[in-house]
Amino acid sequence: MRKRIPWKQYFMMQALVIAQRSTCDRALVGSVLVKANRIIGTGYNGSVSGEAHCDDVGHQFVDGHCVRTIHSEMNSLIQCARNGVSTDNTEIYVTHFPCYNCSKALMQAGIKKVNYYFDYHDNPLVIDLLKDCEVPYEQIKINRQYVEQLAHKLENAEN
Ligand SMILES: [Zn+2]
Ligand SMILES: [Zn+2]
């Protein structure tokens, strides 16, 4: 009996797929902004449009970090800004636990919950900020069954 994928896994799976478009392999990060179970914006970490990609020309290091890309979470917010969509009272589904800069922007943009997949240098500054803002965070697990159902579908389509 086929089981429908639950909402949280549905959104996280999309963030994981979107991450595949990232242009810096230091971290393939994707995110979706969700309001009332509708996706209002998406993003991955990548260069400013038209600028060189890390994957093509190498990284741009400052203090051991690649600084070339706009982070996925920022790109999701920026997409909403460009499209004139309010991010107030929105949840984010993001593949990696957000950095401090992105977390500050997310709080300021009215994000009310952070859902993440990979623990990524869980930063105490971020944890404190989320607590101060009373914004909960949750690690989402994806049941293998949904990945396998999809892989099975694709394999059948190839034959
Ligand atoms: Zn890079
Ligand atoms: Zn970030």
Short mmCIF file of C-alpha atoms and ligand atoms in Angstrom, two decimals:
data_model
loop_
_atom_site.label_atom_id
_atom_site.label_comp_id
_atom_site.label_asym_id
_atom_site.label_seq_id
_atom_site.Cartn_x
_atom_site.Cartn_y
_atom_site.Cartn_z
CA MET A 1 0.00 0.00 0.00
CA ARG A 2 1.52 3.30 -1.08
CA LYS A 3 1.78 5.87 1.70
CA ARG A 4 1.61 9.60 1.00
CA ILE A 5 4.64 11.53 2.11
CA PRO A 6 3.92 13.66 5.23
CA TRP A 7 4.13 17.46 4.83
CA LYS A 8 7.41 17.97 6.72
CA GLN A 9 9.18 15.35 4.63
CA TYR A 10 7.52 16.68 1.47
CA PHE A 11 9.05 20.13 2.01
CA MET A 12 12.42 18.82 3.17
CA MET A 13 12.73 16.54 0.14
CA GLN A 14 12.24 19.60 -2.06
CA ALA A 15 14.93 21.53 -0.17
CA LEU A 16 17.29 18.59 -0.73
CA VAL A 17 16.53 18.57 -4.46
CA ILE A 18 16.90 22.36 -4.74
CA ALA A 19 20.33 22.07 -3.04
CA GLN A 20 21.53 20.15 -6.10
CA ARG A 21 21.63 23.49 -7.99
CA SER A 22 24.21 24.98 -5.59
CA THR A 23 27.29 26.41 -7.29
CA CYS A 24 29.75 25.99 -4.38
CA ASP A 25 30.49 22.43 -3.32
CA ARG A 26 31.74 23.53 0.12
CA ALA A 27 28.09 22.94 1.03
CA LEU A 28 25.13 22.08 -1.18
CA VAL A 29 22.37 23.92 0.63
CA GLY A 30 18.75 24.35 -0.41
CA SER A 31 15.73 25.90 1.27
CA VAL A 32 12.03 26.47 0.83
CA LEU A 33 9.85 29.04 2.60
CA VAL A 34 6.44 27.70 3.48
CA LYS A 35 3.29 29.50 4.53
CA ALA A 36 0.11 27.51 5.27
CA ASN A 37 1.55 24.45 3.50
CA ARG A 38 2.33 26.42 0.35
CA ILE A 39 5.83 27.12 -0.95
CA ILE A 40 6.29 30.89 -1.38
CA GLY A 41 10.02 30.96 -2.16
CA THR A 42 13.05 28.76 -2.76
CA GLY A 43 16.81 29.21 -2.83
CA TYR A 44 20.19 27.52 -3.01
CA ASN A 45 23.65 28.85 -2.27
CA GLY A 46 25.07 30.44 -5.37
CA SER A 47 26.87 33.42 -6.84
CA VAL A 48 25.21 36.70 -7.69
CA SER A 49 23.47 36.13 -11.05
CA GLY A 50 25.96 36.49 -13.88
CA GLU A 51 29.02 36.21 -11.61
CA ALA A 52 31.50 33.32 -11.77
CA HIS A 53 30.63 30.07 -9.99
CA CYS A 54 32.95 28.43 -7.46
CA ASP A 55 32.44 25.15 -9.29
CA ASP A 56 33.95 26.77 -12.42
CA VAL A 57 36.68 29.08 -11.09
CA GLY A 58 37.41 27.90 -7.53
CA HIS A 59 36.42 29.33 -4.21
CA GLN A 60 36.82 32.87 -2.91
CA PHE A 61 38.35 32.39 0.54
CA VAL A 62 38.36 34.90 3.39
CA ASP A 63 39.50 33.60 6.79
CA GLY A 64 39.06 30.00 5.66
CA HIS A 65 35.46 30.46 4.49
CA CYS A 66 34.24 30.70 0.93
CA VAL A 67 32.42 34.05 0.74
CA ARG A 68 31.42 34.09 -2.92
CA THR A 69 27.91 32.74 -2.62
CA ILE A 70 24.69 34.17 -1.31
CA HIS A 71 23.45 31.59 1.16
CA SER A 72 20.39 29.55 0.35
CA GLU A 73 18.25 31.09 3.11
CA MET A 74 19.11 34.61 1.95
CA ASN A 75 18.26 33.67 -1.64
CA SER A 76 14.86 32.37 -0.52
CA LEU A 77 14.13 35.66 1.26
CA ILE A 78 15.43 37.69 -1.69
CA GLN A 79 13.24 35.77 -4.12
CA CYS A 80 10.19 36.70 -2.01
CA ALA A 81 11.35 40.33 -1.86
CA ARG A 82 11.74 40.53 -5.62
CA ASN A 83 8.34 38.97 -6.14
CA GLY A 84 6.62 41.12 -3.52
CA VAL A 85 5.65 38.17 -1.29
CA SER A 86 5.53 38.66 2.48
CA THR A 87 7.69 36.28 4.51
CA ASP A 88 5.87 37.09 7.75
CA ASN A 89 4.71 34.02 9.70
CA THR A 90 6.59 31.61 7.48
CA GLU A 91 8.50 28.41 8.17
CA ILE A 92 11.78 27.59 6.50
CA TYR A 93 12.88 24.10 5.47
CA VAL A 94 16.62 24.20 4.95
CA THR A 95 19.02 21.32 4.32
CA HIS A 96 21.67 22.61 6.79
CA PHE A 97 21.27 24.30 10.16
CA PRO A 98 21.56 28.02 9.34
CA CYS A 99 24.59 30.23 10.03
CA TYR A 100 24.36 33.26 12.31
CA ASN A 101 24.00 35.82 9.51
CA CYS A 102 21.19 33.92 7.82
CA SER A 103 19.50 33.31 11.17
CA LYS A 104 19.45 37.02 11.91
CA ALA A 105 17.90 37.73 8.51
CA LEU A 106 15.34 34.95 8.97
CA MET A 107 14.26 36.30 12.36
CA GLN A 108 14.00 39.82 10.97
CA ALA A 109 11.92 38.53 8.04
CA GLY A 110 9.32 36.99 10.34
CA ILE A 111 10.21 33.31 10.08
CA LYS A 112 8.43 31.44 12.87
CA LYS A 113 10.06 28.00 12.66
CA VAL A 114 13.34 26.55 11.39
CA ASN A 115 13.26 22.99 10.06
CA TYR A 116 16.63 21.54 9.07
CA TYR A 117 18.06 18.22 7.92
CA PHE A 118 21.84 18.25 8.56
CA ASP A 119 23.40 19.53 11.76
CA TYR A 120 26.04 21.91 10.46
CA HIS A 121 28.38 23.41 13.08
CA ASP A 122 25.42 24.10 15.37
CA ASN A 123 26.33 27.58 16.43
CA PRO A 124 25.54 28.62 20.04
CA LEU A 125 24.93 32.19 18.81
CA VAL A 126 22.20 30.86 16.55
CA ILE A 127 20.67 28.70 19.27
CA ASP A 128 20.58 31.70 21.64
CA LEU A 129 19.05 33.93 18.96
CA LEU A 130 16.30 31.44 18.13
CA LYS A 131 15.51 31.05 21.83
CA ASP A 132 15.39 34.82 22.36
CA CYS A 133 13.01 35.12 19.39
CA GLU A 134 10.98 32.11 20.63
CA VAL A 135 11.42 30.45 17.26
CA PRO A 136 11.51 26.64 17.53
CA TYR A 137 13.84 24.50 15.43
CA GLU A 138 13.41 20.87 14.48
CA GLN A 139 15.58 18.31 12.73
CA ILE A 140 13.47 16.56 10.09
CA LYS A 141 14.16 12.95 9.19
CA ILE A 142 13.14 11.49 5.85
CA ASN A 143 11.82 7.97 5.90
CA ARG A 144 13.77 5.87 3.38
CA GLN A 145 10.50 4.47 2.13
CA TYR A 146 9.69 7.74 0.33
CA VAL A 147 13.11 7.96 -1.29
CA GLU A 148 12.82 4.36 -2.42
CA GLN A 149 9.27 4.84 -3.73
CA LEU A 150 10.56 7.68 -5.89
CA ALA A 151 13.66 5.80 -7.07
CA HIS A 152 11.47 2.83 -7.94
CA LYS A 153 9.15 5.06 -10.02
CA LEU A 154 12.10 6.51 -11.92
CA GLU A 155 13.62 3.12 -12.59
CA ASN A 156 10.31 1.86 -13.96
CA ALA A 157 10.08 4.88 -16.25
CA GLU A 158 13.50 4.13 -17.73
CA ASN A 159 12.55 0.60 -18.76
ZN ZN B 1 32.83 28.44 -2.92
ZN ZN B 2 23.99 31.29 6.01
#
